[in-house]
PDB file of C-alpha atoms in Angstrom:
ATOM      1  CA  MET H   1      13.427  -0.593 -18.321  1.00  0.00           C
ATOM      2  CA  LEU H   2      12.015  -1.339 -14.989  1.00  0.00           C
ATOM      3  CA  LYS H   3      13.335  -4.033 -13.269  1.00  0.00           C
ATOM      4  CA  HIS H   4      12.799  -3.563  -9.488  1.00  0.00           C
ATOM      5  CA  PHE H   5      10.121  -1.253  -8.042  1.00  0.00           C
ATOM      6  CA  PHE H   6       8.950  -1.537  -4.074  1.00  0.00           C
ATOM      7  CA  TRP H   7       7.597   0.369  -1.840  1.00  0.00           C
ATOM      8  CA  ILE H   8       8.353  -0.023   2.503  1.00  0.00           C
ATOM      9  CA  LEU H   9       5.502   1.727   4.030  1.00  0.00           C
ATOM     10  CA  ALA H  10       7.863   4.557   6.232  1.00  0.00           C
ATOM     11  CA  ALA H  11       7.812   5.116  10.061  1.00  0.00           C
ATOM     12  CA  ALA H  12       5.484   6.873  12.359  1.00  0.00           C
ATOM     13  CA  THR H  13       2.840   6.911  14.601  1.00  0.00           C
ATOM     14  CA  LEU H  14       1.156   3.625  15.062  1.00  0.00           C
ATOM     15  CA  LEU H  15      -1.661   3.493  17.953  1.00  0.00           C
ATOM     16  CA  THR H  16      -3.741   0.141  18.606  1.00  0.00           C
ATOM     17  CA  SER H  17      -7.348   1.398  18.889  1.00  0.00           C
ATOM     18  CA  PHE H  18      -6.100   2.674  14.795  1.00  0.00           C
ATOM     19  CA  ALA H  19      -6.103  -0.400  13.258  1.00  0.00           C
ATOM     20  CA  GLN H  20     -10.501  -0.032  13.751  1.00  0.00           C
ATOM     21  CA  ALA H  21     -11.286   2.874  13.231  1.00  0.00           C
ATOM     22  CA  TYR H  22     -10.646   3.462   9.851  1.00  0.00           C
ATOM     23  CA  PRO H  23     -11.744   4.389   7.575  1.00  0.00           C
ATOM     24  CA  ARG H  24     -11.461   7.960   8.441  1.00  0.00           C
ATOM     25  CA  ILE H  25     -10.659  11.547   7.475  1.00  0.00           C
ATOM     26  CA  GLY H  26      -7.309  12.183   8.098  1.00  0.00           C
ATOM     27  CA  ASP H  27      -5.838   8.341   7.525  1.00  0.00           C
ATOM     28  CA  LYS H  28      -2.762   8.893   6.047  1.00  0.00           C
ATOM     29  CA  VAL H  29       0.070   6.349   4.747  1.00  0.00           C
ATOM     30  CA  GLN H  30       3.208   6.726   3.365  1.00  0.00           C
ATOM     31  CA  TRP H  31       5.291   4.112   0.927  1.00  0.00           C
ATOM     32  CA  LYS H  32       9.068   4.383   0.734  1.00  0.00           C
ATOM     33  CA  GLY H  33      11.495   2.585  -1.351  1.00  0.00           C
ATOM     34  CA  SER H  34      13.471   2.710  -4.714  1.00  0.00           C
ATOM     35  CA  LEU H  35      13.142   2.388  -8.555  1.00  0.00           C
ATOM     36  CA  GLN H  36      15.965   0.232  -9.892  1.00  0.00           C
ATOM     37  CA  LEU H  37      16.469   0.400 -13.491  1.00  0.00           C
ATOM     38  CA  LYS H  38      18.166  -2.394 -15.381  1.00  0.00           C
ATOM     39  CA  SER H  39      20.794   0.713 -16.196  1.00  0.00           C
ATOM     40  CA  GLY H  40      21.506  -0.414 -11.918  1.00  0.00           C
ATOM     41  CA  ASP H  41      20.896   3.224 -11.771  1.00  0.00           C
ATOM     42  CA  SER H  42      18.198   3.891  -8.848  1.00  0.00           C
ATOM     43  CA  SER H  43      15.522   6.784  -7.433  1.00  0.00           C
ATOM     44  CA  PRO H  44      13.901   6.919  -4.194  1.00  0.00           C
ATOM     45  CA  VAL H  45      10.355   6.716  -4.575  1.00  0.00           C
ATOM     46  CA  HIS H  46       7.328   8.211  -1.757  1.00  0.00           C
ATOM     47  CA  ILE H  47       3.841   7.883  -2.486  1.00  0.00           C
ATOM     48  CA  THR H  48       1.710   9.172   0.266  1.00  0.00           C
ATOM     49  CA  LYS H  49      -2.321   8.563   0.689  1.00  0.00           C
ATOM     50  CA  GLU H  50      -4.605  10.556   3.164  1.00  0.00           C
ATOM     51  CA  VAL H  51      -7.933  10.628   3.034  1.00  0.00           C
ATOM     52  CA  VAL H  52      -9.044  14.324   2.914  1.00  0.00           C
ATOM     53  CA  SER H  53     -12.947  14.059   2.998  1.00  0.00           C
ATOM     54  CA  TYR H  54     -15.985  12.441   2.741  1.00  0.00           C
ATOM     55  CA  ASP H  55     -19.547  13.666   1.066  1.00  0.00           C
ATOM     56  CA  GLU H  56     -22.479  12.405   2.694  1.00  0.00           C
ATOM     57  CA  ALA H  57     -24.590  13.011   0.293  1.00  0.00           C
ATOM     58  CA  THR H  58     -22.394  10.931  -2.780  1.00  0.00           C
ATOM     59  CA  LYS H  59     -21.269   8.841  -0.152  1.00  0.00           C
ATOM     60  CA  LYS H  60     -18.000   9.342  -1.514  1.00  0.00           C
ATOM     61  CA  TRP H  61     -14.373   9.588   0.256  1.00  0.00           C
ATOM     62  CA  ARG H  62     -12.034  12.170  -1.523  1.00  0.00           C
ATOM     63  CA  VAL H  63      -8.188  11.092  -1.200  1.00  0.00           C
ATOM     64  CA  LYS H  64      -5.223  12.827  -1.838  1.00  0.00           C
ATOM     65  CA  TYR H  65      -2.434  10.997  -3.685  1.00  0.00           C
ATOM     66  CA  VAL H  66       1.170  12.258  -3.967  1.00  0.00           C
ATOM     67  CA  ALA H  67       4.258  10.613  -5.774  1.00  0.00           C
ATOM     68  CA  SER H  68       7.322  11.312  -6.278  1.00  0.00           C
ATOM     69  CA  VAL H  69       9.968   8.816  -8.478  1.00  0.00           C
ATOM     70  CA  GLY H  70      13.174  11.241  -8.141  1.00  0.00           C
ATOM     71  CA  ASP H  71      12.962  14.578  -8.664  1.00  0.00           C
ATOM     72  CA  LYS H  72       9.393  14.373 -10.512  1.00  0.00           C
ATOM     73  CA  ILE H  73       5.947  14.856  -8.129  1.00  0.00           C
ATOM     74  CA  THR H  74       2.584  14.182  -9.179  1.00  0.00           C
ATOM     75  CA  THR H  75      -0.076  15.115  -7.025  1.00  0.00           C
ATOM     76  CA  GLU H  76      -3.813  14.320  -7.782  1.00  0.00           C
ATOM     77  CA  PHE H  77      -7.301  13.558  -5.968  1.00  0.00           C
ATOM     78  CA  ILE H  78      -9.393  10.425  -6.301  1.00  0.00           C
ATOM     79  CA  GLU H  79     -12.718   9.680  -5.417  1.00  0.00           C
ATOM     80  CA  THR H  80     -13.755   6.521  -4.265  1.00  0.00           C
ATOM     81  CA  ALA H  81     -16.254   5.066  -2.437  1.00  0.00           C
ATOM     82  CA  ASP H  82     -15.231   2.033  -1.772  1.00  0.00           C
ATOM     83  CA  LEU H  83     -11.947   2.503   0.696  1.00  0.00           C
ATOM     84  CA  TYR H  84     -10.293  -0.603   2.819  1.00  0.00           C
ATOM     85  CA  SER H  85     -11.956  -1.407   6.274  1.00  0.00           C
ATOM     86  CA  PRO H  86     -11.039  -4.012   8.983  1.00  0.00           C
ATOM     87  CA  GLU H  87     -13.634  -6.015   7.573  1.00  0.00           C
ATOM     88  CA  LYS H  88     -12.127  -5.809   4.056  1.00  0.00           C
ATOM     89  CA  HIS H  89      -9.680  -7.299   6.072  1.00  0.00           C
ATOM     90  CA  LYS H  90     -10.950 -10.253   7.524  1.00  0.00           C
ATOM     91  CA  LYS H  91     -12.622 -11.472   4.005  1.00  0.00           C
ATOM     92  CA  MET H  92      -9.258 -10.928   2.363  1.00  0.00           C
ATOM     93  CA  ILE H  93      -7.316 -13.429   4.874  1.00  0.00           C
ATOM     94  CA  SER H  94     -10.105 -15.454   4.991  1.00  0.00           C
ATOM     95  CA  GLY H  95     -10.442 -15.806   1.973  1.00  0.00           C
ATOM     96  CA  CYS H  96      -6.512 -15.727   1.045  1.00  0.00           C
ATOM     97  CA  LEU H  97      -5.732 -19.028  -0.203  1.00  0.00           C
ATOM     98  CA  ASP H  98      -9.142 -19.148  -2.456  1.00  0.00           C
ATOM     99  CA  GLN H  99      -7.851 -16.280  -4.431  1.00  0.00           C
ATOM    100  CA  GLY H 100      -4.649 -17.593  -5.312  1.00  0.00           C
ATOM    101  CA  GLY H 101      -2.870 -15.770  -1.932  1.00  0.00           C
ATOM    102  CA  LYS H 102      -0.527 -17.125   0.451  1.00  0.00           C
ATOM    103  CA  LEU H 103      -1.051 -15.890   4.021  1.00  0.00           C
ATOM    104  CA  GLU H 104       2.275 -14.165   5.774  1.00  0.00           C
ATOM    105  CA  ASP H 105       3.320 -12.607   8.680  1.00  0.00           C
ATOM    106  CA  VAL H 106       4.865  -9.582   7.608  1.00  0.00           C
ATOM    107  CA  ALA H 107       7.456  -8.175  10.734  1.00  0.00           C
ATOM    108  CA  THR H 108       8.467  -4.539  10.142  1.00  0.00           C
ATOM    109  CA  SER H 109      10.283  -2.490  12.899  1.00  0.00           C
ATOM    110  CA  ILE H 110       7.166  -0.762  14.733  1.00  0.00           C
ATOM    111  CA  GLY H 111       4.707  -4.219  14.381  1.00  0.00           C
ATOM    112  CA  LYS H 112       4.341  -7.504  12.814  1.00  0.00           C
ATOM    113  CA  TYR H 113       0.734  -7.434  10.668  1.00  0.00           C
ATOM    114  CA  GLN H 114      -0.671 -10.646   9.116  1.00  0.00           C
ATOM    115  CA  THR H 115      -0.886 -10.424   5.670  1.00  0.00           C
ATOM    116  CA  CYS H 116      -2.126 -11.479   2.445  1.00  0.00           C
ATOM    117  CA  LYS H 117       0.432 -12.406  -0.640  1.00  0.00           C
ATOM    118  CA  LEU H 118      -1.546 -12.095  -3.831  1.00  0.00           C
ATOM    119  CA  THR H 119       0.222 -12.012  -7.157  1.00  0.00           C
ATOM    120  CA  THR H 120      -0.582 -10.393 -10.527  1.00  0.00           C
ATOM    121  CA  GLN H 121       0.572  -9.663 -13.607  1.00  0.00           C
ATOM    122  CA  THR H 122      -0.515  -6.389 -15.464  1.00  0.00           C
ATOM    123  CA  ALA H 123      -1.081  -5.789 -19.552  1.00  0.00           C
ATOM    124  CA  SER H 124       2.359  -4.947 -20.198  1.00  0.00           C
ATOM    125  CA  GLY H 125       3.774  -8.294 -18.402  1.00  0.00           C
ATOM    126  CA  MET H 126       5.174  -6.900 -14.916  1.00  0.00           C
ATOM    127  CA  THR H 127       4.718  -9.054 -12.227  1.00  0.00           C
ATOM    128  CA  VAL H 128       3.010  -6.949  -9.343  1.00  0.00           C
ATOM    129  CA  ASP H 129       3.516  -8.565  -5.464  1.00  0.00           C
ATOM    130  CA  LYS H 130       1.182  -7.249  -2.753  1.00  0.00           C
ATOM    131  CA  TRP H 131       0.929  -7.552   0.390  1.00  0.00           C
ATOM    132  CA  TRP H 132      -2.496  -6.928   2.220  1.00  0.00           C
ATOM    133  CA  GLY H 133      -2.700  -6.258   6.188  1.00  0.00           C
ATOM    134  CA  ASP H 134      -5.116  -4.445   8.755  1.00  0.00           C
ATOM    135  CA  ILE H 135      -3.933  -0.923   7.695  1.00  0.00           C
ATOM    136  CA  PRO H 136      -6.088   2.118   5.904  1.00  0.00           C
ATOM    137  CA  PHE H 137      -5.573   1.926   2.131  1.00  0.00           C
ATOM    138  CA  GLY H 138      -4.548  -1.924   3.006  1.00  0.00           C
ATOM    139  CA  VAL H 139      -0.810  -2.506   1.481  1.00  0.00           C
ATOM    140  CA  VAL H 140       1.560  -3.085   3.748  1.00  0.00           C
ATOM    141  CA  SER H 141       3.875  -3.755   1.101  1.00  0.00           C
ATOM    142  CA  ARG H 142       4.517  -3.703  -3.194  1.00  0.00           C
ATOM    143  CA  ASN H 143       6.829  -5.500  -5.075  1.00  0.00           C
ATOM    144  CA  THR H 144       7.104  -5.005  -9.065  1.00  0.00           C
ATOM    145  CA  ARG H 145       9.345  -6.364 -11.429  1.00  0.00           C
ATOM    146  CA  ASP H 146       9.911  -7.528 -15.193  1.00  0.00           C
ATOM    147  CA  SER H 147      11.310 -10.820 -14.851  1.00  0.00           C
ATOM    148  CA  ALA H 148      10.924 -14.064 -13.278  1.00  0.00           C
ATOM    149  CA  GLU H 149      13.424 -13.647 -10.176  1.00  0.00           C
ATOM    150  CA  VAL H 150      11.023 -13.666  -7.057  1.00  0.00           C
ATOM    151  CA  GLU H 151      12.077 -10.887  -4.463  1.00  0.00           C
ATOM    152  CA  THR H 152      10.632 -10.205  -1.032  1.00  0.00           C
ATOM    153  CA  PRO H 153      11.343  -6.657  -0.315  1.00  0.00           C
ATOM    154  CA  ASP H 154      12.880  -5.532   3.121  1.00  0.00           C
ATOM    155  CA  LEU H 155      10.407  -3.867   5.404  1.00  0.00           C
ATOM    156  CA  ASN H 156      11.461  -1.530   7.568  1.00  0.00           C
ATOM    157  CA  ALA H 157       8.582  -0.044   8.809  1.00  0.00           C
ATOM    158  CA  ILE H 158       4.906   1.271   8.754  1.00  0.00           C
ATOM    159  CA  ALA H 159       3.350   4.667   8.844  1.00  0.00           C
ATOM    160  CA  ARG H 160       0.060   5.333   9.982  1.00  0.00           C
ATOM    161  CA  ASP H 161      -0.641   9.167  10.926  1.00  0.00           C
ATOM    162  CA  LEU H 162      -3.646  10.793  12.247  1.00  0.00           C
TER     163      LEU H 162
END
C-alpha cells in the first residue's frame, strides 16, 4: 500500500515574463519525485503536462499528460476549457485561508513562490497536500500519504519550458 507519494518539479529554464503569459500553447511543467511503499521499496515518478493546442471554436485547451512510475508509462490527452492562470492564482492566494488553506512561501533551487497549501482527503482515505503557486497548471508540489503523519516534500526545483 502507498505510504508516501510526492512530486517535485524538475529544473529547467525560468523566464520572469512567463508567469504572466500562461496558459498558452507550449506551456510545459514537469514534476519529479518518488513513490514509496510500506515495504520500503521506492520507484521514481516523473509527470509532464504540456499544452499542445487550443481550439478557438470550442474554446478548449488540449493537454498532453505523460506519467511514468517505475517502468510503467501512461500517456493521455485531456481537453479542458479551464486551465490555471495568473488570475486564478491571485484568487487562490486571496481566498486561501477561507478555503482552509495555509499561505506558505516555497523556496526551490531556482526561485521562491508564494503558495496556498490545501489539504484534502481522497475517497480511499489518502491525505493529499498541494502547494498552489503562480506557474502553469498551478501545482508547485504535491504530497500524498495514507497515515496521519505530516511530511513536507523537499522541493528542489521548478520546471517551466516554452
